[in-house]
Amino acid sequence: QQQVRQSPQSLTVWEGGTTVLTCSYEDSTFNYFPWYQQFPGEGPALLISILSVSDKKEDGRFTTFFNKREKKLSLHIIDSQPGDSATYFCAALMATGGNNKLTFGQGTVLSVIP
Amino acid sequence: EAAVTQSPRNKVAVTGGKVTLSCNQTNNHNNMYWYRQDTGHGLRLIHYSYGAGSTEKGDIPDGYKASRPSQENFSLILELATPSQTSVYFCASGDRGRDTEVFFGKGTRLTVV
């Protein structure tokens, strides 16, 4: 059973456009939601994250939104660049006594065309 | 900068053979993880550890064992490798705390023939 669902599976946008990735989750005890970015041949790296007490976090061109009632989160990339082409994963975590276990979505392969 | 090193980076194994994937971290992190990445499934947790001497089952532990002999090292062991275990495996480390970053290695591509 997939606890974190991510869509779309792949996405192509033009340079300068806005990219929107979405995730939904089932476990209401999840309280921390990071997004990871992965380039070919590399491991995933943290891009941006949000706690369940917030509804929005911004970092440059990247913004993540969180909707606790609907159990959904999204990642927006404005002014998308070819260098943003990568695989993006949303993840969710329920911290238990300080010991963490991240659950990942299926990933979205983003291609930004010049 | 946080460093997680995996070895080997590529491995071809024979069905029924034993495979050991190794991971070393220099971050002094308590928690370490093994994930596998497959298209359409994202990253799935196999085993994890909260410290030296401890291992816990993740979401897909069947066919895998793990060993954490020290703070720095965490191994994933396939006692009897099968073609269905062909995948890219990632090791990661992170500290305790809800919003601490998890750092990944570059991955090991395993092919079981």
Coordinates of C-alpha atoms in Angstrom, one line a residue:
Chain A
Q1 CA 0.0 0.0 0.0
Q2 CA 1.5 3.3 -1.1
Q3 CA 1.2 5.7 1.8
V4 CA 2.5 8.7 -0.2
R5 CA 1.1 9.2 -3.8
Q6 CA 2.8 11.5 -6.2
S7 CA 1.7 12.9 -9.5
P8 CA 2.4 13.3 -12.3
Q9 CA 4.9 10.5 -13.1
S10 CA 6.6 12.7 -15.7
L11 CA 6.2 16.3 -16.8
T12 CA 7.7 18.5 -19.5
V13 CA 7.6 22.2 -19.3
W14 CA 9.1 25.1 -21.3
E15 CA 11.9 27.1 -19.9
G16 CA 10.5 30.0 -18.0
G17 CA 7.2 28.2 -17.2
T18 CA 5.8 27.1 -13.9
T19 CA 6.1 23.5 -12.7
V20 CA 3.6 22.0 -10.3
L21 CA 4.1 18.7 -8.6
T22 CA 1.6 17.2 -6.2
C23 CA 1.5 14.6 -3.5
S24 CA -1.2 13.1 -1.2
Y25 CA -0.8 11.0 1.9
E26 CA -2.9 8.9 4.1
D27 CA -1.4 8.7 7.5
S28 CA -2.5 11.8 9.5
T29 CA 0.4 11.3 12.0
F30 CA 2.9 12.4 9.3
N31 CA 4.2 15.8 10.4
Y32 CA 7.2 16.6 8.3
F33 CA 7.3 16.8 4.5
P34 CA 10.6 17.2 2.6
W35 CA 11.0 17.3 -1.2
Y36 CA 14.1 15.7 -2.6
Q37 CA 15.8 16.4 -6.0
Q38 CA 17.8 13.7 -7.8
F39 CA 20.0 14.2 -10.9
P40 CA 21.0 11.1 -13.0
G41 CA 23.8 9.1 -11.4
E42 CA 23.4 10.9 -8.0
G43 CA 21.6 10.2 -4.8
P44 CA 18.6 12.3 -3.8
A45 CA 19.3 15.6 -2.1
L46 CA 17.1 17.7 0.1
L47 CA 15.5 20.6 -1.9
I48 CA 12.9 22.1 0.5
S49 CA 10.8 20.9 3.4
I50 CA 7.8 21.9 5.5
L51 CA 6.4 21.1 8.9
S52 CA 2.7 20.3 9.4
V53 CA 2.2 23.5 11.4
S54 CA 2.9 25.6 8.3
D55 CA 1.0 25.9 5.0
K56 CA 3.7 27.5 2.8
K57 CA 7.5 27.6 2.6
E58 CA 9.4 29.5 0.0
D59 CA 13.1 29.2 -1.1
G60 CA 14.0 31.2 -4.1
R61 CA 12.1 29.8 -7.1
F62 CA 10.8 26.8 -5.1
T63 CA 7.7 26.9 -3.0
T64 CA 6.0 24.1 -1.2
F65 CA 2.4 24.3 0.0
F66 CA 0.8 22.1 2.6
N67 CA -2.9 21.4 3.1
K68 CA -3.5 19.4 6.3
R69 CA -7.2 19.1 5.9
E70 CA -6.9 17.6 2.5
K71 CA -3.7 15.7 3.3
K72 CA -2.0 17.2 0.2
L73 CA 1.2 19.0 -0.6
S74 CA 2.6 20.5 -3.7
L75 CA 5.9 21.9 -5.1
H76 CA 5.9 24.9 -7.3
I77 CA 8.9 25.9 -9.4
I78 CA 8.6 29.3 -11.1
D79 CA 10.7 30.4 -14.0
S80 CA 11.7 26.8 -14.6
Q81 CA 15.2 26.3 -16.0
P82 CA 16.8 23.4 -18.0
G83 CA 19.0 22.8 -14.9
D84 CA 15.9 21.9 -13.0
S85 CA 15.5 18.8 -15.1
A86 CA 15.7 16.0 -12.5
T87 CA 13.6 13.5 -10.6
Y88 CA 11.6 15.0 -7.7
F89 CA 10.4 13.0 -4.7
C90 CA 8.0 14.1 -2.0
A91 CA 8.4 12.3 1.3
A92 CA 6.6 12.2 4.6
L93 CA 7.9 11.4 8.1
M94 CA 6.4 10.6 11.5
A95 CA 9.0 11.2 14.0
T96 CA 8.8 8.7 16.8
G97 CA 11.0 9.5 19.8
G98 CA 13.5 11.1 17.6
N99 CA 14.0 8.1 15.3
N100 CA 12.8 9.0 11.9
K101 CA 11.6 6.9 9.0
L102 CA 11.0 8.7 5.7
T103 CA 8.3 7.4 3.3
F104 CA 8.7 8.5 -0.3
G105 CA 6.4 9.0 -3.2
Q106 CA 6.9 7.4 -6.6
G107 CA 8.8 10.4 -8.0
T108 CA 8.2 12.8 -10.9
V109 CA 10.7 13.0 -13.8
L110 CA 10.8 16.7 -14.8
S111 CA 12.1 17.8 -18.2
V112 CA 12.5 21.5 -18.9
I113 CA 12.9 22.3 -22.5
P114 CA 14.9 25.4 -23.6
Chain B
E1 CA 29.8 18.5 4.2
A2 CA 27.9 15.3 5.0
A3 CA 29.4 12.3 3.3
V4 CA 27.9 8.9 2.6
T5 CA 30.0 6.5 0.6
Q6 CA 28.7 3.3 -1.0
S7 CA 30.6 0.4 -2.4
P8 CA 30.6 -1.1 -4.9
R9 CA 29.0 1.4 -7.3
N10 CA 28.1 -1.3 -9.7
K11 CA 27.7 -5.1 -9.2
V12 CA 26.7 -8.0 -11.3
A13 CA 25.7 -11.1 -9.3
V14 CA 24.6 -14.6 -10.1
T15 CA 21.2 -15.9 -9.0
G16 CA 21.6 -17.7 -5.7
G17 CA 24.8 -16.0 -4.8
K18 CA 25.5 -13.8 -1.8
V19 CA 25.8 -10.1 -2.2
T20 CA 27.0 -7.5 0.3
L21 CA 26.5 -3.8 -0.2
S22 CA 28.5 -1.6 2.0
C23 CA 27.9 2.0 3.3
N24 CA 30.1 4.3 5.3
Q25 CA 29.2 7.7 6.7
T26 CA 31.4 10.3 8.2
N27 CA 28.6 12.4 9.6
N28 CA 28.4 10.8 13.0
H29 CA 24.7 10.3 12.4
N30 CA 22.8 7.9 14.6
N31 CA 20.3 6.8 11.9
M32 CA 21.2 4.9 8.7
Y33 CA 18.9 3.6 6.0
W34 CA 18.9 1.3 3.0
Y35 CA 16.4 2.1 0.1
R36 CA 15.9 0.6 -3.3
Q37 CA 14.8 2.7 -6.2
D38 CA 12.7 1.3 -9.0
T39 CA 10.7 3.1 -11.7
G40 CA 7.2 3.6 -10.6
H41 CA 7.9 2.8 -7.0
G42 CA 10.1 5.6 -5.9
L43 CA 12.4 4.9 -3.0
R44 CA 11.3 2.0 -0.8
L45 CA 12.8 1.4 2.7
I46 CA 14.4 -2.0 3.2
H47 CA 16.2 -1.8 6.6
Y48 CA 17.3 0.9 8.9
S49 CA 19.3 1.4 12.0
Y50 CA 19.2 3.7 15.0
G51 CA 22.8 3.1 16.1
A52 CA 25.6 0.6 16.2
G53 CA 24.3 -2.9 16.9
S54 CA 20.7 -2.2 15.9
T55 CA 18.7 -3.0 12.8
E56 CA 15.0 -2.6 12.0
K57 CA 12.9 -3.9 9.2
G58 CA 11.6 -1.4 6.8
D59 CA 8.7 -1.7 4.4
I60 CA 10.2 -4.4 2.1
P61 CA 12.7 -6.4 4.1
D62 CA 12.0 -9.9 2.6
G63 CA 15.2 -11.4 1.1
Y64 CA 17.5 -8.8 2.8
K65 CA 19.5 -8.7 6.0
A66 CA 21.3 -5.7 7.4
S67 CA 24.3 -5.2 9.7
R68 CA 25.4 -2.2 11.7
P69 CA 28.7 -3.1 13.3
S70 CA 29.7 0.5 14.1
Q71 CA 28.3 4.1 14.0
E72 CA 30.0 4.6 10.6
N73 CA 29.1 1.4 8.7
F74 CA 25.9 -0.2 7.6
S75 CA 25.7 -3.2 5.2
L76 CA 22.9 -4.7 3.2
I77 CA 23.2 -8.4 2.6
L78 CA 21.4 -10.5 0.0
E79 CA 22.0 -14.1 1.1
L80 CA 20.4 -15.7 -2.0
A81 CA 20.2 -13.1 -4.7
T82 CA 17.3 -13.2 -7.2
P83 CA 16.7 -11.4 -10.4
S84 CA 13.8 -9.5 -8.7
Q85 CA 16.5 -7.8 -6.6
T86 CA 18.0 -6.1 -9.6
S87 CA 17.7 -2.4 -8.7
V88 CA 19.6 0.7 -7.6
Y89 CA 20.2 0.7 -3.9
F90 CA 20.8 3.8 -1.8
C91 CA 22.2 4.2 1.6
A92 CA 21.4 7.3 3.6
S93 CA 22.2 8.7 7.0
G94 CA 20.5 11.2 9.2
D95 CA 20.5 12.5 12.8
R96 CA 17.6 12.2 15.3
G97 CA 15.1 14.9 15.3
R98 CA 11.9 15.5 13.2
D99 CA 13.2 17.9 10.6
T100 CA 16.8 16.9 10.2
E101 CA 18.1 16.3 6.7
V102 CA 18.8 12.8 5.4
F103 CA 21.9 12.5 3.3
F104 CA 22.1 9.9 0.5
G105 CA 25.0 8.1 -1.1
K106 CA 25.4 7.9 -4.9
G107 CA 23.8 4.5 -5.1
T108 CA 24.8 1.0 -6.1
R109 CA 23.5 -0.5 -9.3
L110 CA 22.9 -4.2 -8.8
T111 CA 22.1 -6.6 -11.6
V112 CA 21.3 -10.2 -10.7
V113 CA 21.6 -12.5 -13.7

